[in-house]
Coordinates of C-alpha atoms and ligand atoms in Angstrom, one line a residue:
M1 CA 70.3 108.1 101.3
K2 CA 69.8 106.7 105.1
T3 CA 71.6 108.6 107.5
V4 CA 74.9 106.5 108.6
I5 CA 75.0 105.0 111.9
L6 CA 78.4 103.9 113.1
I7 CA 79.1 101.1 116.1
I8 CA 82.2 99.7 117.3
F9 CA 81.8 96.3 119.3
T10 CA 83.2 97.7 122.7
S11 CA 81.8 97.8 125.5
I12 CA 84.9 101.1 125.6
F13 CA 83.0 102.8 122.7
L14 CA 79.3 102.2 123.6
S15 CA 79.7 104.1 126.6
A16 CA 81.4 106.9 125.4
C17 CA 78.9 107.0 121.8
S18 CA 76.9 109.0 120.9
P19 CA 73.1 109.1 120.8
S20 CA 73.0 108.0 117.3
V21 CA 75.1 104.6 117.9
Q22 CA 72.5 101.5 117.7
E23 CA 73.4 98.4 119.9
P24 CA 74.2 95.9 117.2
T25 CA 71.9 92.6 117.4
T26 CA 74.2 89.9 118.3
G27 CA 74.3 86.2 119.7
T28 CA 70.8 85.6 117.5
T29 CA 70.6 83.3 115.5
P30 CA 69.0 84.7 111.6
E31 CA 66.2 83.1 109.9
V32 CA 68.3 81.7 107.1
P33 CA 66.9 82.6 103.6
K34 CA 65.4 79.2 101.8
A35 CA 68.7 81.8 99.4
S36 CA 71.5 80.2 102.1
A37 CA 71.1 76.4 100.8
Q38 CA 73.7 76.9 99.2
Q39 CA 77.4 77.4 99.9
A40 CA 79.7 79.5 97.8
V41 CA 83.4 79.8 97.2
A42 CA 84.8 83.0 95.7
M43 CA 88.9 82.3 95.5
P44 CA 91.9 84.0 93.8
D45 CA 93.0 80.3 92.3
T46 CA 91.1 77.0 91.3
F47 CA 92.9 74.9 93.6
S48 CA 91.6 76.8 96.5
A49 CA 88.5 76.9 95.0
D50 CA 87.7 73.4 94.5
A51 CA 89.3 72.4 98.5
A52 CA 87.7 74.5 99.6
M53 CA 84.1 73.9 97.9
Q54 CA 85.4 70.1 98.9
V55 CA 85.2 70.6 102.5
L56 CA 81.9 72.5 102.7
K57 CA 80.6 68.9 100.9
D58 CA 82.5 67.3 103.6
G59 CA 80.0 68.7 105.6
G60 CA 82.8 71.3 107.1
N61 CA 81.4 75.0 107.5
A62 CA 82.5 78.2 106.5
V63 CA 85.7 78.6 108.7
D64 CA 86.8 75.0 107.7
A65 CA 86.5 75.5 104.0
A66 CA 88.7 78.9 104.9
I67 CA 91.4 77.2 106.7
T68 CA 92.0 75.1 103.9
A69 CA 92.5 77.8 101.2
Q70 CA 94.7 79.6 103.5
F71 CA 96.8 76.6 103.3
V72 CA 96.0 75.8 99.7
L73 CA 96.9 79.4 98.6
A74 CA 100.6 79.1 100.7
V75 CA 100.8 76.0 97.7
T76 CA 99.7 77.5 94.8
L77 CA 99.4 81.1 94.8
P78 CA 103.5 81.6 96.4
E79 CA 102.6 85.0 94.7
A80 CA 101.2 86.0 97.9
G81 CA 99.3 82.8 99.2
N82 CA 101.4 82.3 102.6
L83 CA 102.8 80.3 106.2
G84 CA 105.3 82.8 106.2
G85 CA 102.7 86.1 106.5
G86 CA 98.8 87.0 108.4
G87 CA 96.2 88.0 107.6
F88 CA 92.7 88.7 109.2
M89 CA 89.6 86.6 109.2
T90 CA 86.0 88.1 109.8
I91 CA 83.9 85.8 110.6
S92 CA 79.6 86.1 111.1
M93 CA 78.7 82.3 112.8
D94 CA 75.8 81.3 114.1
G95 CA 74.4 85.3 113.5
S96 CA 77.5 86.8 115.7
P97 CA 80.4 88.8 114.4
D98 CA 83.7 87.5 115.1
F99 CA 87.2 89.3 113.8
L100 CA 90.4 86.6 114.1
D101 CA 93.2 89.1 113.6
Y102 CA 96.8 87.2 112.0
R103 CA 98.4 90.2 111.3
E104 CA 102.6 89.1 111.8
M105 CA 104.3 91.4 114.5
A106 CA 108.0 93.3 114.9
P107 CA 110.3 90.8 115.9
A108 CA 111.8 91.9 119.8
S109 CA 115.0 93.0 118.6
A110 CA 113.5 95.9 116.2
H111 CA 113.5 99.6 116.5
R112 CA 111.9 102.6 115.5
D113 CA 115.4 104.1 113.7
M114 CA 115.9 100.2 112.2
Y115 CA 115.4 100.9 108.7
L116 CA 117.9 104.5 108.6
D117 CA 121.2 104.7 108.0
E118 CA 123.7 107.7 109.3
E119 CA 122.2 110.9 107.6
G120 CA 118.9 109.0 109.0
N121 CA 117.4 108.2 105.3
V122 CA 114.9 105.1 104.7
K123 CA 117.2 102.3 103.4
F124 CA 113.8 100.9 101.5
I125 CA 115.7 98.0 99.9
E126 CA 115.7 97.0 103.9
S127 CA 112.7 96.8 104.2
L128 CA 110.8 95.6 101.2
F129 CA 113.8 92.6 100.9
G130 CA 115.4 89.9 102.8
A131 CA 114.6 88.2 106.0
K132 CA 114.9 92.2 108.1
A133 CA 112.2 93.4 106.6
S134 CA 110.3 89.7 107.5
G135 CA 107.5 90.7 110.8
I136 CA 106.8 87.3 112.6
P137 CA 104.7 85.2 111.2
G138 CA 101.3 84.9 112.0
T139 CA 99.4 82.2 109.0
V140 CA 99.5 79.3 111.3
A141 CA 98.6 80.7 114.6
G142 CA 95.4 82.2 113.2
M143 CA 94.1 79.3 111.3
W144 CA 94.7 77.3 115.2
E145 CA 93.3 79.9 116.8
A146 CA 90.3 80.3 114.1
H147 CA 89.7 76.4 113.9
K148 CA 89.9 76.0 118.4
K149 CA 87.0 78.0 117.8
Y150 CA 84.7 77.6 115.2
G151 CA 86.0 73.8 113.3
T152 CA 84.6 71.2 112.9
L153 CA 86.1 69.2 110.3
P154 CA 89.2 67.1 111.5
W155 CA 92.8 69.4 111.5
S156 CA 94.5 67.2 109.5
R157 CA 91.8 66.8 107.2
L158 CA 91.6 70.7 106.4
V159 CA 95.1 70.7 106.2
A160 CA 95.3 68.0 104.3
P161 CA 95.1 69.8 100.7
A162 CA 97.6 71.0 101.4
V163 CA 100.3 68.5 102.0
E164 CA 98.8 66.5 98.8
L165 CA 99.4 69.7 96.0
A166 CA 103.1 70.0 97.7
E167 CA 103.8 66.9 97.8
Q168 CA 102.3 65.6 94.5
G169 CA 102.2 68.6 92.8
F170 CA 100.3 70.9 90.8
I171 CA 99.6 72.2 86.9
V172 CA 101.5 75.4 87.0
P173 CA 98.9 77.9 85.9
D174 CA 100.3 80.2 82.8
K175 CA 100.1 83.5 85.3
L176 CA 101.8 82.1 87.4
A177 CA 104.4 80.9 85.7
N178 CA 104.5 85.3 84.5
N179 CA 104.9 86.1 87.8
I180 CA 107.8 84.0 89.0
Q181 CA 109.4 84.7 85.8
W182 CA 108.8 88.5 85.5
Y183 CA 110.3 88.2 89.8
M184 CA 113.6 87.2 88.7
G185 CA 114.4 89.0 85.9
R186 CA 113.3 91.9 89.0
L187 CA 115.5 89.9 91.2
Q188 CA 117.9 89.9 88.5
E189 CA 118.1 93.7 87.4
R190 CA 118.4 95.1 90.9
G191 CA 121.5 92.5 91.9
L192 CA 119.3 90.9 94.4
E193 CA 120.7 87.7 96.4
S194 CA 118.2 85.6 96.7
N195 CA 117.4 81.7 96.8
F196 CA 114.0 82.6 95.3
G197 CA 115.5 80.6 91.9
D198 CA 116.7 78.1 93.5
Y199 CA 112.8 77.1 95.4
F200 CA 111.2 78.5 92.2
G201 CA 113.0 79.0 88.7
S202 CA 112.0 75.2 87.5
A203 CA 108.4 76.3 87.3
V204 CA 107.0 75.8 84.3
A205 CA 103.3 77.1 82.7
G206 CA 101.8 73.2 82.2
E207 CA 104.2 71.3 83.9
R208 CA 103.7 69.4 87.6
F209 CA 105.7 71.8 89.7
F210 CA 106.9 69.9 93.2
Q211 CA 107.8 71.1 96.6
P212 CA 109.0 68.9 98.9
E213 CA 109.7 70.9 101.4
L214 CA 107.0 73.1 101.9
A215 CA 105.0 69.3 102.0
N216 CA 106.6 68.6 104.9
T217 CA 106.6 71.2 106.8
L218 CA 102.5 71.5 106.1
K219 CA 102.5 67.7 107.8
S220 CA 105.1 69.4 110.8
I221 CA 101.9 71.6 111.0
Q222 CA 99.2 69.1 110.0
Q223 CA 100.5 66.5 113.0
Q224 CA 101.7 69.3 115.8
G225 CA 99.5 72.1 114.9
P226 CA 101.4 75.1 115.6
A227 CA 104.9 73.1 117.6
G228 CA 105.0 72.2 114.4
F229 CA 106.0 75.6 112.6
Y230 CA 107.1 77.7 116.3
E231 CA 108.9 75.2 117.9
G232 CA 111.0 72.6 116.9
I233 CA 112.4 71.8 113.6
V234 CA 110.7 74.7 111.5
A235 CA 110.8 77.1 114.3
N236 CA 114.9 76.1 114.2
K237 CA 115.2 76.8 110.3
I238 CA 113.1 79.8 110.2
V239 CA 116.1 81.1 113.1
A240 CA 119.4 79.3 111.0
F241 CA 117.8 81.3 107.7
M242 CA 117.9 85.0 110.1
E243 CA 121.1 83.7 111.5
A244 CA 122.4 83.2 107.9
N245 CA 120.6 86.5 106.8
G246 CA 120.6 89.4 109.1
G247 CA 117.3 89.2 110.1
L248 CA 116.1 89.7 113.7
I249 CA 113.6 86.7 114.5
T250 CA 114.0 84.5 117.6
L251 CA 113.0 81.3 118.6
E252 CA 111.6 83.9 121.8
D253 CA 110.6 85.9 119.2
L254 CA 108.8 82.5 117.1
K255 CA 107.7 81.3 121.1
A256 CA 105.7 84.6 121.7
Y257 CA 103.6 85.2 118.7
N258 CA 100.3 84.9 119.5
A259 CA 97.5 85.8 116.5
V260 CA 94.5 88.0 119.1
W261 CA 90.3 87.8 118.7
R262 CA 89.5 91.5 118.7
A263 CA 85.3 93.1 118.7
P264 CA 85.3 93.7 114.9
L265 CA 84.7 97.0 113.6
T266 CA 80.6 97.4 112.7
L267 CA 78.4 100.0 111.2
S268 CA 75.3 100.5 110.1
W269 CA 74.9 101.9 106.5
N270 CA 70.8 101.6 105.2
D271 CA 69.7 99.0 106.0
Y272 CA 72.8 96.4 106.2
T273 CA 75.3 96.2 109.0
L274 CA 79.1 96.4 107.6
V275 CA 80.9 94.0 109.6
T276 CA 84.7 94.8 108.8
A277 CA 88.7 95.0 110.3
P278 CA 89.2 97.4 113.3
P279 CA 93.2 98.6 113.5
P280 CA 95.3 97.4 113.4
S281 CA 93.5 97.1 110.3
S282 CA 92.6 101.2 108.7
G283 CA 91.0 99.4 106.8
G284 CA 87.7 99.6 108.7
V285 CA 87.7 102.2 110.1
A286 CA 88.2 103.9 106.1
V287 CA 85.1 102.7 104.5
A288 CA 83.3 103.9 107.3
Q289 CA 85.1 107.0 106.5
W290 CA 83.9 107.1 102.9
I291 CA 80.7 105.3 102.6
G292 CA 79.9 107.4 105.3
M293 CA 81.0 111.4 103.9
L294 CA 79.3 109.9 100.8
D295 CA 76.5 109.6 102.6
V296 CA 76.2 112.8 103.6
Y297 CA 77.4 114.8 100.6
A298 CA 74.0 112.5 99.1
E299 CA 72.1 114.0 101.8
S300 CA 72.6 117.8 100.1
H301 CA 72.9 116.7 96.9
E302 CA 72.1 113.8 94.0
L303 CA 74.1 110.7 95.0
P304 CA 76.3 110.6 91.7
E305 CA 75.7 108.3 88.9
H306 CA 78.2 105.4 89.2
N307 CA 81.5 106.0 87.3
S308 CA 80.9 109.4 86.1
A309 CA 83.6 112.0 87.0
E310 CA 81.2 113.7 90.0
Y311 CA 81.2 110.1 90.9
L312 CA 85.1 110.4 91.3
H313 CA 85.6 113.2 92.0
I314 CA 83.8 113.1 95.5
M315 CA 85.0 110.4 96.0
S316 CA 88.4 111.8 95.7
E317 CA 87.9 114.5 97.6
I318 CA 86.6 112.3 100.2
G319 CA 89.6 109.6 99.9
K320 CA 92.0 112.6 100.7
R321 CA 90.2 112.9 104.0
V322 CA 90.3 109.6 104.9
F323 CA 94.4 108.6 104.3
A324 CA 95.2 111.6 105.6
D325 CA 93.3 110.6 109.1
R326 CA 95.2 107.5 108.2
A327 CA 98.7 108.5 108.5
E328 CA 97.4 110.5 111.9
Y329 CA 95.6 108.4 113.9
L330 CA 96.2 104.6 113.1
G331 CA 98.4 101.8 115.0
D332 CA 98.2 99.0 116.6
P333 CA 95.5 99.0 119.0
D334 CA 97.7 97.5 121.5
F335 CA 100.2 99.9 121.8
V336 CA 99.0 103.7 121.1
D337 CA 95.0 104.8 121.9
V338 CA 93.1 104.4 117.8
P339 CA 90.7 106.8 117.7
V340 CA 88.0 104.8 116.5
S341 CA 85.0 106.6 117.9
Q342 CA 85.7 109.9 117.4
L343 CA 86.8 108.7 114.1
V344 CA 83.7 107.4 112.7
N345 CA 81.7 109.2 114.3
H346 CA 78.4 110.7 112.5
D347 CA 79.6 114.4 114.0
Y348 CA 82.6 114.0 112.9
I349 CA 82.1 112.6 109.4
A350 CA 79.6 114.9 108.4
M351 CA 82.2 118.0 109.7
R352 CA 84.3 116.4 107.1
A353 CA 82.1 116.1 104.4
G354 CA 80.9 119.7 104.9
E355 CA 85.0 120.7 103.3
I356 CA 84.3 118.6 100.2
Q357 CA 85.0 120.7 97.1
Q358 CA 82.1 120.2 94.8
D359 CA 84.2 121.9 91.8
S360 CA 87.7 121.0 92.5
P361 CA 90.4 118.9 93.9
S362 CA 91.2 120.4 97.5
S363 CA 94.8 121.4 97.6
T364 CA 96.0 118.6 99.2
P365 CA 98.7 120.4 101.8
D366 CA 95.6 122.0 103.1
I367 CA 94.4 118.7 104.3
E368 CA 95.0 118.0 107.8
P369 CA 94.4 114.9 109.8
G370 CA 90.8 115.9 111.5
L371 CA 90.4 115.6 115.1
V372 CA 90.0 118.6 117.1
E373 CA 92.8 117.6 119.8
S374 CA 93.8 118.8 121.6
E375 CA 101.3 95.2 95.2
D376 CA 100.5 91.0 96.8
T377 CA 98.2 89.8 98.7
T378 CA 95.0 87.4 98.7
H379 CA 92.0 87.8 99.4
F380 CA 89.5 84.6 99.4
S381 CA 85.1 85.4 100.7
V382 CA 83.3 82.3 101.6
M383 CA 79.7 81.1 102.4
D384 CA 78.7 78.1 103.9
K385 CA 75.0 76.4 103.8
W386 CA 74.1 77.9 107.1
G387 CA 74.8 80.7 106.2
N388 CA 78.2 81.1 108.1
A389 CA 80.5 83.8 106.4
V390 CA 84.2 84.0 106.3
A391 CA 86.1 86.9 105.0
N392 CA 89.7 86.4 105.2
T393 CA 92.9 89.0 103.6
T394 CA 96.2 87.6 103.9
T395 CA 99.6 88.4 102.8
I396 CA 103.0 88.3 103.1
N397 CA 102.8 92.5 101.3
L398 CA 104.5 92.3 97.7
T399 CA 104.3 89.7 95.9
F400 CA 106.1 86.5 96.3
G401 CA 106.6 88.5 99.8
A402 CA 110.5 89.2 100.8
G403 CA 111.5 87.6 98.3
V404 CA 113.3 84.6 100.2
V405 CA 112.5 81.2 101.1
V406 CA 113.4 79.6 104.3
T407 CA 115.7 77.0 103.6
G408 CA 115.1 73.6 104.1
A409 CA 111.1 74.7 104.8
G410 CA 109.9 75.8 101.2
F411 CA 108.0 78.8 102.4
L412 CA 108.4 82.6 101.3
L413 CA 108.7 85.1 104.6
N414 CA 106.6 88.5 105.0
D415 CA 109.0 91.9 103.7
E416 CA 105.6 93.6 106.2
M417 CA 108.4 95.2 108.3
D418 CA 107.4 98.3 105.3
D419 CA 104.0 98.2 106.6
F420 CA 105.4 100.5 109.5
S421 CA 106.1 103.2 109.0
A422 CA 109.8 103.6 109.0
K423 CA 110.5 107.3 109.3
P424 CA 108.0 110.0 109.9
G425 CA 106.2 111.4 106.8
V426 CA 107.9 109.1 104.9
P427 CA 106.2 106.9 102.8
N428 CA 105.8 103.4 102.5
F429 CA 106.0 101.2 99.1
F430 CA 102.6 101.6 99.1
G431 CA 102.6 106.2 99.1
A432 CA 101.3 105.8 102.9
V433 CA 103.3 107.7 105.1
G434 CA 102.9 107.5 109.0
G435 CA 104.0 109.2 112.7
D436 CA 104.2 107.8 116.4
A437 CA 100.9 106.0 115.6
N438 CA 103.1 103.2 113.6
A439 CA 106.2 103.7 114.3
I440 CA 108.3 101.0 114.6
Q441 CA 107.9 99.1 117.9
P442 CA 108.8 95.5 119.6
Y443 CA 106.5 93.2 119.3
K444 CA 103.7 95.7 117.9
R445 CA 101.7 95.3 114.7
M446 CA 102.1 97.0 111.5
L447 CA 99.2 98.9 110.5
S448 CA 97.5 97.2 106.8
S449 CA 94.4 99.0 105.2
M450 CA 93.9 95.0 104.7
T451 CA 89.7 94.8 105.1
P452 CA 87.7 91.7 104.7
T453 CA 83.8 92.4 105.3
L454 CA 81.3 91.7 105.3
V455 CA 77.3 92.8 105.1
T456 CA 74.8 91.5 107.3
D457 CA 70.1 92.2 107.1
D458 CA 67.8 90.8 108.8
K459 CA 68.1 87.7 107.3
G460 CA 71.9 87.5 108.0
V461 CA 74.8 87.5 105.4
V462 CA 73.8 89.1 102.5
L463 CA 77.6 90.7 101.1
V464 CA 81.2 88.9 101.4
T465 CA 83.9 91.2 99.6
G466 CA 88.1 91.7 100.3
S467 CA 90.4 92.5 97.9
P468 CA 94.8 92.8 97.3
G469 CA 96.8 95.5 97.0
G470 CA 97.8 97.8 99.7
T471 CA 96.5 100.5 100.4
T472 CA 93.9 100.5 97.1
I473 CA 92.5 97.6 98.7
I474 CA 90.4 100.2 100.8
S475 CA 89.3 101.8 97.7
S476 CA 88.3 98.2 96.4
V477 CA 85.9 97.1 99.3
T478 CA 84.2 100.2 99.9
Q479 CA 84.0 100.8 96.1
S480 CA 82.5 96.3 95.6
L481 CA 80.2 97.1 98.5
L482 CA 79.0 100.7 96.9
N483 CA 78.4 98.7 93.2
G484 CA 77.1 95.2 94.7
L485 CA 74.4 96.9 97.3
L486 CA 74.2 101.0 97.0
F487 CA 74.4 100.4 92.8
E488 CA 72.5 97.0 93.1
F489 CA 74.4 95.9 90.3
D490 CA 75.4 91.3 90.3
A491 CA 77.8 90.0 91.6
N492 CA 80.0 89.7 87.8
T493 CA 79.6 93.7 88.0
A494 CA 80.3 94.4 91.5
V495 CA 83.5 93.1 91.0
N496 CA 84.2 94.2 87.3
A497 CA 82.9 97.3 86.6
P498 CA 86.0 99.6 86.6
R499 CA 87.2 101.2 89.9
F500 CA 89.7 103.8 91.1
H501 CA 91.6 105.4 94.4
H502 CA 92.8 108.6 96.0
Q503 CA 94.9 108.1 99.0
L504 CA 95.5 112.6 99.5
L505 CA 99.7 111.6 97.8
P506 CA 101.0 111.7 95.5
E507 CA 99.3 114.9 94.9
N508 CA 95.7 115.3 93.2
T509 CA 96.3 111.4 91.3
I510 CA 93.3 108.9 90.7
R511 CA 94.2 105.1 89.9
M512 CA 91.9 104.5 87.2
H513 CA 91.2 100.9 85.9
D514 CA 91.0 101.1 82.0
G515 CA 86.9 101.0 81.2
F516 CA 85.7 104.4 83.0
D517 CA 84.4 106.4 79.8
E518 CA 86.8 108.4 77.9
N519 CA 85.1 112.0 78.9
V520 CA 84.9 110.8 82.8
V521 CA 88.7 110.9 81.8
S522 CA 89.1 114.3 80.0
T523 CA 86.7 116.1 82.5
L524 CA 89.0 114.7 86.0
E525 CA 92.4 116.1 83.9
G526 CA 90.5 119.2 83.1
M527 CA 89.8 119.4 87.5
G528 CA 93.9 119.0 87.7
Y529 CA 93.6 116.0 88.5
V530 CA 97.1 113.3 87.4
I531 CA 95.4 109.6 86.4
D532 CA 97.4 106.8 86.8
N533 CA 96.7 103.6 85.1
R534 CA 97.8 101.0 86.6
R535 CA 95.4 98.6 87.6
F536 CA 94.6 97.2 91.1
G537 CA 93.0 94.1 93.3
D538 CA 91.9 91.3 92.9
V539 CA 88.6 91.4 94.3
H540 CA 86.2 87.7 95.4
L541 CA 82.6 89.0 96.2
I542 CA 79.9 86.6 97.1
K543 CA 76.5 87.7 97.4
R544 CA 72.8 86.5 98.3
T545 CA 69.4 87.3 96.3
P546 CA 66.3 86.4 96.1
E547 CA 67.0 83.9 93.6
G548 CA 69.9 82.2 95.1
L549 CA 73.6 83.1 95.9
D550 CA 75.6 84.6 93.9
A551 CA 79.6 84.7 93.8
A552 CA 82.2 85.8 91.3
S553 CA 85.8 87.1 91.0
E554 CA 87.3 89.2 89.4
A555 CA 88.1 89.1 86.2
S556 CA 91.2 90.1 85.9
G557 CA 93.3 87.4 88.5
R558 CA 93.5 84.0 88.4
G559 CA 90.5 82.6 90.5
K560 CA 87.5 81.2 90.4
S561 CA 83.9 80.5 91.5
I562 CA 81.6 78.6 92.6
V563 CA 77.7 78.3 93.9
L564 CA 76.7 75.2 94.5
D565 CA 73.4 73.9 96.1
A566 CA 74.0 71.4 99.1
V567 CA 71.4 69.7 98.1
E568 CA 73.6 68.6 95.5
T569 CA 75.8 68.2 97.6
E570 CA 75.2 64.6 99.2
Ligands
LIG601 O1 98.4 95.1 104.4 C1 98.5 95.8 103.8 O2 98.2 97.2 103.6 C2 99.6 95.4 102.8 N1 101.1 94.3 103.6 C3 98.7 95.2 101.8 C4 99.8 94.9 100.6 C5 98.6 94.1 99.5 O3 98.1 93.6 99.4 C6 99.9 93.6 98.6 N2 99.0 93.8 97.4 N3 98.8 93.6 95.7

């Protein structure tokens, strides 16, 4: 394999980078290959797939389609689609990469120890359930920013399909009905009080489900843009709900929220450029390190066979180091200095790859951050007929977020505050630990693993990918990239090949999908790994091939992918 050369898209970095860094080409319109006369969507449900494709058929671009998908998912995929959450959007428009951060922010009165009891122990439930678990939602501001910068169809047209689905109802898919029943059972088991059942308890598989309050909130957003959410009636409802339920978000907090355009993290890999998520996501740095260390390893060894025991072991060895760095260095770049250029520097990655033990797992407690120092999110991918692309990952954190609905406004709140480090060294829900860099501070964004990613070559965008799954997102994205471009699988195989994940803690534990060869599993167990069989992720991927676009949604979810010749749209 060729050397990975990592590039960050900031002048700060370009002045400090190593000689191997290449300046990426920007602002040029790549030659659009014939294959891109097609358009494609890979979506987490059928409603978002159909609505987004209709936007493309109506002449909208990839960002227009993404905005529609985001709002539709707030109606039809309440487990993760949202108005009350946030996310990241990675964009390629006219050949230029861009990145929109609409991650939630901590309210002004949030503070470092807000989830600790008198003895200093973490009160987990408070960062995961109920109003106090919520950061200031970013989705509406994010979609508005995306529309202002890149949208071509009118805002009200793009929000309309969501209004209609909330007002006129939609036929409830079995998987949604099952998830709602499961969640209501869980709330009951744990004795948690919530209005969730009042809003979702009447959803029955195969029957039409109406959400009149959500429809009104969406209409307010449709007519007034962000002012229809962050000010006025909807804002008052959010604040009244916070005051009645021990939440922290105030009217000032809602007004203070801003979505931010950031330079995406870009890295040159073989003949490709990867365009991915910078901090406050940990995902781009982690993917860069994971792919980079595999590359270095493969310079002196045969590239391990796909999904062989050696492949899983080497990738787990890399994962240990990736997650040790994540815990120490990653956080909101508006609050802490994240040493991104050092973490993705080729020499540093080569040094870390040199620590990999080929035949046995490295001792977990010995893996330290390496710089010398001194379960529900959703993803979708879109490509339009001009070759523009969007990879968008959005979340309210766990399935159904904080489990409570803003009374009268009809939408679920996020429980994203759990993504902060409530106490140094104490794992959050996803088993991720952290320290000062990700400590809670007013208006800070909590560290994320969401990694919406695009890959380009000299003809334009060649792959669009992303996934939900907390910290496992990083593995899903890394492996979908490797599957699609290194192992050259088609889209369907790239998203459905069994995946695995290792993240330093729990010690020597590899989370694995079903479907691996039994010998691979027994070899890994023989090496001392513990196998955790819980499935993770829901990848939605589009790949450009010489024959045309190829799109796939992971079969275990309720996704739908569509590829259409542009000519069919007339
Ligand atoms: O931003 C993050 O990394 C998490 N809040 C994502 C949560 C998630 O993916 C849950 N999905 N299964």
